[in-house]
Amino acid sequence: MRVLGSTEEGVGASAPLLTARAVGWSIDGQRILEPLDLDLQEGECLAVIGPNGAGKTTLLRLLAGLLEPTDGRLAWRAAAYADLSRREMARRVAYVPQVRPANLPLTVEQMVLLGRYPHLSPWQMSPGAADLERVDHALTTVGLEALRRRPVDTLSGGERQSVFIAAALAQEAEVLLLDEPTTHLDARHQLEVTRLLGSVRRSGRHSIVLTTHELNLAAKLADRVIALRDGLVAATGPPSEVLRPDPLGEIFDAPFSVVTEGDRSHVVLRLER
Ligand code: ADP
Ligand code: MG
């Protein structure tokens, strides 16, 4: 078990938003995620990397409260997850899954409005002016006002990704959990979504945990990287330490180089003959 976060690194005296203590997950006697400790601080961005099947999505779903840990416990500040209702969780944590249902019969603004549902009171039949204002604000933030009446199904992959991020922003959850937010996007849309996440991060209003295969996205956005391999924490630390040829080679079983241009470094996979 590894201790990840402030306890180990001695940074930040404030209480973390999320804490995981010895949290693991097994199914049918098979361990998918070995018990790990994790702290997420306010405003922090954490990137989870690792090969396919390493346990990244499982970790994110545990943090979202969608999967119950088979080991350990999760807490939101001092409150155990088990004591929070789904609604209470949804006001705190927004989860954007990687695989999303096709054929969504909703327009962009209807989809983003779904993010407001955890905030409606139980007797409230429809959203109020404040909810619609949050939707407008989220659409402006992601640059989708012009597409608000378009069916989500008719959007490009990058636009659709932005709609889901807008719904998470409208939810006003402090923590955003994003599963592979740039996967399946072409280069330009990857850049757009990366820029969008950069501005969300700089707003300081959200903590972010994202999983990604885009190591340079992790390098650009993350304060801290956790590398999983076979359900175990293989490496953790700031991007400058983890996103180097040495740990990466072992984690992915593939050769990496670091290319430096001025004051910027990029990680590249070496395709050897
Ligand atoms: P990643 O997101 O890193 O690709 P996942 O967390 O999705 O990995 O999955 C980790 C491993 O756990 C995979 O081998 C996957 O097949 C397995 N797994 C995940 N969920 C289940 C489940 N409900 N039942 C059985 N195996 C599962
Ligand atoms: Mg996954």
Tab-separated table of C-alpha atoms in Angstrom, residues 4-261:
chain	number	residue	atom	x	y	z
A	4	LEU	CA	-0.251	9.304	-1.903
A	5	GLY	CA	-0.571	12.964	-1.184
A	6	SER	CA	-0.045	15.392	1.592
A	7	THR	CA	0.673	12.893	4.331
A	8	GLU	CA	3.652	11.505	2.472
A	9	GLU	CA	4.895	14.672	0.851
A	10	GLY	CA	4.240	16.989	3.750
A	11	VAL	CA	2.561	19.649	1.587
A	12	GLY	CA	-0.576	21.578	2.452
A	13	ALA	CA	-1.735	21.877	6.007
A	14	SER	CA	-5.418	22.122	5.005
A	15	ALA	CA	-7.700	19.118	5.298
A	16	PRO	CA	-8.020	17.250	1.989
A	17	LEU	CA	-11.319	17.259	0.094
A	18	LEU	CA	-11.183	13.534	-0.512
A	19	THR	CA	-9.355	10.871	1.390
A	20	ALA	CA	-9.022	7.207	0.550
A	21	ARG	CA	-7.595	4.940	3.209
A	22	ALA	CA	-6.540	1.427	2.225
A	23	VAL	CA	-9.156	1.545	-0.542
A	24	GLY	CA	-9.154	-1.450	-2.848
A	25	TRP	CA	-11.559	-3.370	-5.027
A	26	SER	CA	-11.940	-7.079	-5.760
A	27	ILE	CA	-14.482	-9.109	-7.652
A	28	ASP	CA	-15.019	-12.865	-7.567
A	29	GLY	CA	-11.946	-13.210	-5.381
A	30	GLN	CA	-9.814	-11.365	-7.937
A	31	ARG	CA	-8.043	-8.186	-6.882
A	32	ILE	CA	-8.535	-5.439	-9.422
A	33	LEU	CA	-7.139	-2.584	-7.320
A	34	GLU	CA	-4.727	-3.212	-4.461
A	35	PRO	CA	-5.439	-1.141	-1.341
A	36	LEU	CA	-4.083	2.387	-1.690
A	37	ASP	CA	-4.171	5.655	0.224
A	38	LEU	CA	-4.880	8.909	-1.544
A	39	ASP	CA	-5.545	12.519	-0.568
A	40	LEU	CA	-6.977	15.095	-2.939
A	41	GLN	CA	-6.458	18.710	-1.947
A	42	GLU	CA	-8.675	21.648	-2.903
A	43	GLY	CA	-7.812	22.925	-6.379
A	44	GLU	CA	-5.409	20.067	-7.057
A	45	CYS	CA	-5.191	18.198	-10.359
A	46	LEU	CA	-4.243	14.555	-10.250
A	47	ALA	CA	-3.563	12.482	-13.371
A	48	VAL	CA	-3.900	8.701	-13.274
A	49	ILE	CA	-1.903	6.951	-15.974
A	50	GLY	CA	-1.116	3.325	-16.750
A	51	PRO	CA	-1.669	0.609	-19.351
A	52	ASN	CA	-5.125	-0.657	-20.330
A	53	GLY	CA	-6.609	-2.770	-17.567
A	54	ALA	CA	-4.385	-1.224	-14.859
A	55	GLY	CA	-7.379	-0.153	-12.751
A	56	LYS	CA	-7.678	3.542	-13.675
A	57	THR	CA	-11.430	3.523	-14.332
A	58	THR	CA	-11.996	1.390	-11.251
A	59	LEU	CA	-10.186	3.983	-9.119
A	60	LEU	CA	-12.219	6.814	-10.646
A	61	ARG	CA	-15.525	4.979	-10.096
A	62	LEU	CA	-14.577	4.339	-6.474
A	63	LEU	CA	-13.811	8.044	-5.991
A	64	ALA	CA	-17.148	8.896	-7.662
A	65	GLY	CA	-18.979	6.697	-5.162
A	66	LEU	CA	-20.310	4.551	-8.040
A	67	LEU	CA	-18.420	1.491	-6.874
A	68	GLU	CA	-18.282	0.491	-3.249
A	69	PRO	CA	-14.776	-0.357	-2.085
A	70	THR	CA	-14.296	-3.953	-1.004
A	71	ASP	CA	-11.464	-2.724	1.233
A	72	GLY	CA	-10.880	0.483	3.145
A	73	ARG	CA	-12.909	3.652	3.337
A	74	LEU	CA	-13.468	6.874	1.449
A	75	ALA	CA	-14.347	10.215	2.961
A	76	TRP	CA	-15.441	13.629	1.757
A	77	ARG	CA	-13.808	15.933	4.294
A	78	ALA	CA	-14.922	14.343	7.576
A	79	ALA	CA	-17.957	12.514	6.120
A	80	ALA	CA	-17.689	8.863	5.188
A	81	TYR	CA	-18.988	8.169	1.658
A	82	ALA	CA	-21.277	5.536	3.135
A	83	ASP	CA	-23.096	8.286	5.099
A	84	LEU	CA	-23.720	10.514	2.058
A	85	SER	CA	-26.783	10.123	-0.148
A	86	ARG	CA	-26.421	9.908	-3.942
A	87	ARG	CA	-27.700	13.472	-4.196
A	88	GLU	CA	-25.192	14.725	-1.670
A	89	MET	CA	-22.400	12.921	-3.523
A	90	ALA	CA	-23.552	14.383	-6.837
A	91	ARG	CA	-23.365	17.910	-5.451
A	92	ARG	CA	-19.751	17.314	-4.538
A	93	VAL	CA	-18.395	15.030	-7.238
A	94	ALA	CA	-19.070	15.084	-10.996
A	95	TYR	CA	-18.050	12.022	-12.988
A	96	VAL	CA	-17.575	12.068	-16.750
A	97	PRO	CA	-17.253	8.453	-17.899
A	98	GLN	CA	-15.223	7.404	-20.899
A	99	VAL	CA	-17.862	5.318	-22.609
A	100	ARG	CA	-21.020	7.287	-23.070
A	101	PRO	CA	-24.335	6.128	-24.412
A	102	ALA	CA	-24.910	6.760	-28.107
A	103	ASN	CA	-28.294	7.963	-29.420
A	104	LEU	CA	-28.879	10.532	-26.718
A	105	PRO	CA	-32.237	12.122	-27.547
A	106	LEU	CA	-31.208	15.431	-25.961
A	107	THR	CA	-30.079	18.825	-27.116
A	108	VAL	CA	-26.856	20.359	-25.828
A	109	GLU	CA	-28.663	22.576	-23.310
A	110	GLN	CA	-30.906	19.746	-22.086
A	111	MET	CA	-27.827	17.605	-21.544
A	112	VAL	CA	-26.049	20.352	-19.581
A	113	LEU	CA	-29.221	20.989	-17.562
A	114	LEU	CA	-29.037	17.387	-16.318
A	115	GLY	CA	-26.027	18.557	-14.305
A	116	ARG	CA	-28.378	20.734	-12.240
A	117	TYR	CA	-30.630	17.916	-11.017
A	118	PRO	CA	-28.712	17.229	-7.773
A	119	HIS	CA	-29.465	20.870	-6.846
A	120	LEU	CA	-33.243	20.818	-7.372
A	121	SER	CA	-35.244	20.460	-4.195
A	122	PRO	CA	-37.286	17.245	-3.977
A	123	TRP	CA	-40.595	19.074	-4.596
A	124	GLN	CA	-39.230	21.185	-7.441
A	125	MET	CA	-40.654	19.991	-10.762
A	126	SER	CA	-38.510	22.066	-13.079
A	127	PRO	CA	-35.286	24.045	-12.944
A	128	GLY	CA	-35.385	27.674	-11.795
A	129	ALA	CA	-33.749	30.833	-13.132
A	130	ALA	CA	-30.572	30.200	-11.137
A	131	ASP	CA	-30.241	26.732	-12.713
A	132	LEU	CA	-30.686	28.112	-16.228
A	133	GLU	CA	-28.086	30.766	-15.444
A	134	ARG	CA	-25.597	28.067	-14.415
A	135	VAL	CA	-26.294	26.248	-17.677
A	136	ASP	CA	-25.663	29.443	-19.683
A	137	HIS	CA	-22.454	30.046	-17.778
A	138	ALA	CA	-21.213	26.498	-18.357
A	139	LEU	CA	-22.043	26.693	-22.093
A	140	THR	CA	-20.155	29.989	-22.383
A	141	THR	CA	-17.161	28.560	-20.514
A	142	VAL	CA	-16.810	25.670	-22.968
A	143	GLY	CA	-17.694	27.825	-26.008
A	144	LEU	CA	-20.856	25.973	-27.001
A	145	GLU	CA	-23.546	28.716	-26.823
A	146	ALA	CA	-24.050	28.626	-30.593
A	147	LEU	CA	-24.766	24.890	-30.504
A	148	ARG	CA	-27.132	24.885	-27.547
A	149	ARG	CA	-30.182	23.672	-29.503
A	150	ARG	CA	-28.337	21.027	-31.498
A	151	PRO	CA	-29.005	17.359	-30.672
A	152	VAL	CA	-25.929	15.976	-28.874
A	153	ASP	CA	-25.863	13.115	-31.396
A	154	THR	CA	-25.050	15.493	-34.239
A	155	LEU	CA	-21.891	16.906	-32.620
A	156	SER	CA	-18.267	16.043	-33.328
A	157	GLY	CA	-16.337	14.038	-30.724
A	158	GLY	CA	-14.613	17.155	-29.354
A	159	GLU	CA	-17.848	19.132	-29.131
A	160	ARG	CA	-19.563	16.232	-27.424
A	161	GLN	CA	-16.723	15.950	-24.907
A	162	SER	CA	-17.147	19.668	-24.190
A	163	VAL	CA	-20.894	19.137	-23.567
A	164	PHE	CA	-20.134	16.523	-20.919
A	165	ILE	CA	-17.560	18.799	-19.316
A	166	ALA	CA	-20.124	21.643	-19.383
A	167	ALA	CA	-22.675	19.379	-17.626
A	168	ALA	CA	-20.051	18.627	-14.966
A	169	LEU	CA	-19.353	22.373	-14.571
A	170	ALA	CA	-23.091	23.160	-14.304
A	171	GLN	CA	-23.266	20.538	-11.562
A	172	GLU	CA	-20.977	22.875	-9.556
A	173	ALA	CA	-19.267	19.909	-7.970
A	174	GLU	CA	-15.962	20.713	-6.350
A	175	VAL	CA	-14.365	17.565	-7.718
A	176	LEU	CA	-14.381	16.650	-11.418
A	177	LEU	CA	-13.523	13.056	-12.265
A	178	LEU	CA	-12.768	12.701	-15.979
A	179	ASP	CA	-12.110	9.319	-17.562
A	180	GLU	CA	-9.848	9.716	-20.608
A	181	PRO	CA	-11.253	13.118	-21.632
A	182	THR	CA	-9.267	13.349	-24.884
A	183	THR	CA	-9.405	9.764	-26.120
A	184	HIS	CA	-10.767	9.389	-29.674
A	185	LEU	CA	-10.236	13.081	-30.415
A	186	ASP	CA	-8.144	14.329	-33.324
A	187	ALA	CA	-5.162	16.581	-32.622
A	188	ARG	CA	-7.048	19.891	-32.850
A	189	HIS	CA	-9.878	18.740	-30.589
A	190	GLN	CA	-7.350	17.281	-28.141
A	191	LEU	CA	-5.793	20.732	-27.969
A	192	GLU	CA	-9.183	22.387	-27.496
A	193	VAL	CA	-10.228	20.079	-24.673
A	194	THR	CA	-6.764	20.424	-23.068
A	195	ARG	CA	-7.100	24.226	-23.212
A	196	LEU	CA	-10.577	24.012	-21.727
A	197	LEU	CA	-9.384	21.799	-18.869
A	198	GLY	CA	-6.449	24.171	-18.322
A	199	SER	CA	-8.842	27.096	-17.861
A	200	VAL	CA	-11.093	25.055	-15.542
A	201	ARG	CA	-8.014	24.198	-13.531
A	202	ARG	CA	-6.808	27.803	-13.362
A	203	SER	CA	-10.252	28.974	-12.192
A	204	GLY	CA	-9.338	27.270	-8.895
A	205	ARG	CA	-12.987	26.259	-8.391
A	206	HIS	CA	-12.498	22.557	-8.963
A	207	SER	CA	-10.176	19.749	-8.041
A	208	ILE	CA	-9.674	17.387	-10.953
A	209	VAL	CA	-8.795	13.717	-11.171
A	210	LEU	CA	-8.376	12.544	-14.750
A	211	THR	CA	-7.186	9.350	-16.335
A	212	THR	CA	-5.329	9.576	-19.592
A	213	HIS	CA	-3.033	7.915	-22.093
A	214	GLU	CA	-1.950	11.377	-23.213
A	215	LEU	CA	1.179	11.776	-21.135
A	216	ASN	CA	1.667	15.352	-22.300
A	217	LEU	CA	-1.848	16.225	-21.170
A	218	ALA	CA	-0.897	14.865	-17.744
A	219	ALA	CA	2.354	16.867	-17.870
A	220	LYS	CA	0.510	20.070	-18.747
A	221	LEU	CA	-2.359	19.847	-16.277
A	222	ALA	CA	-1.393	17.710	-13.327
A	223	ASP	CA	0.199	18.675	-10.031
A	224	ARG	CA	0.665	15.011	-9.289
A	225	VAL	CA	0.691	11.814	-11.314
A	226	ILE	CA	-0.250	8.344	-10.131
A	227	ALA	CA	0.864	5.495	-12.356
A	228	LEU	CA	-1.028	2.231	-11.948
A	229	ARG	CA	0.072	-1.115	-13.268
A	230	ASP	CA	-1.822	-4.354	-12.637
A	231	GLY	CA	-3.874	-2.666	-9.913
A	232	LEU	CA	-0.794	-1.460	-8.045
A	233	VAL	CA	0.679	2.014	-7.666
A	234	ALA	CA	3.853	1.725	-9.758
A	235	ALA	CA	4.959	5.352	-9.339
A	236	THR	CA	3.656	8.594	-7.912
A	237	GLY	CA	4.947	12.147	-7.719
A	238	PRO	CA	5.069	15.392	-9.679
A	239	PRO	CA	4.969	15.060	-13.498
A	240	SER	CA	8.665	15.994	-13.691
A	241	GLU	CA	9.511	12.827	-11.753
A	242	VAL	CA	7.010	10.296	-13.090
A	243	LEU	CA	6.858	11.332	-16.755
A	244	ARG	CA	10.422	10.315	-17.520
A	245	PRO	CA	11.745	7.508	-19.696
A	246	ASP	CA	12.768	5.426	-16.698
A	247	PRO	CA	9.556	4.904	-14.770
A	248	LEU	CA	7.442	5.103	-17.959
A	249	GLY	CA	9.433	2.361	-19.706
A	250	GLU	CA	8.730	-0.024	-16.881
A	251	ILE	CA	5.115	1.007	-16.343
A	252	PHE	CA	4.132	0.650	-20.027
A	253	ASP	CA	6.780	-1.851	-21.101
A	254	ALA	CA	7.667	0.470	-24.001
A	255	PRO	CA	10.546	2.860	-24.790
A	256	PHE	CA	10.036	6.598	-24.206
A	257	SER	CA	12.182	9.677	-24.831
A	258	VAL	CA	11.884	13.227	-23.569
A	259	VAL	CA	12.218	15.926	-26.229
A	260	THR	CA	13.066	19.408	-24.978
A	261	GLU	CA	12.134	22.549	-26.933
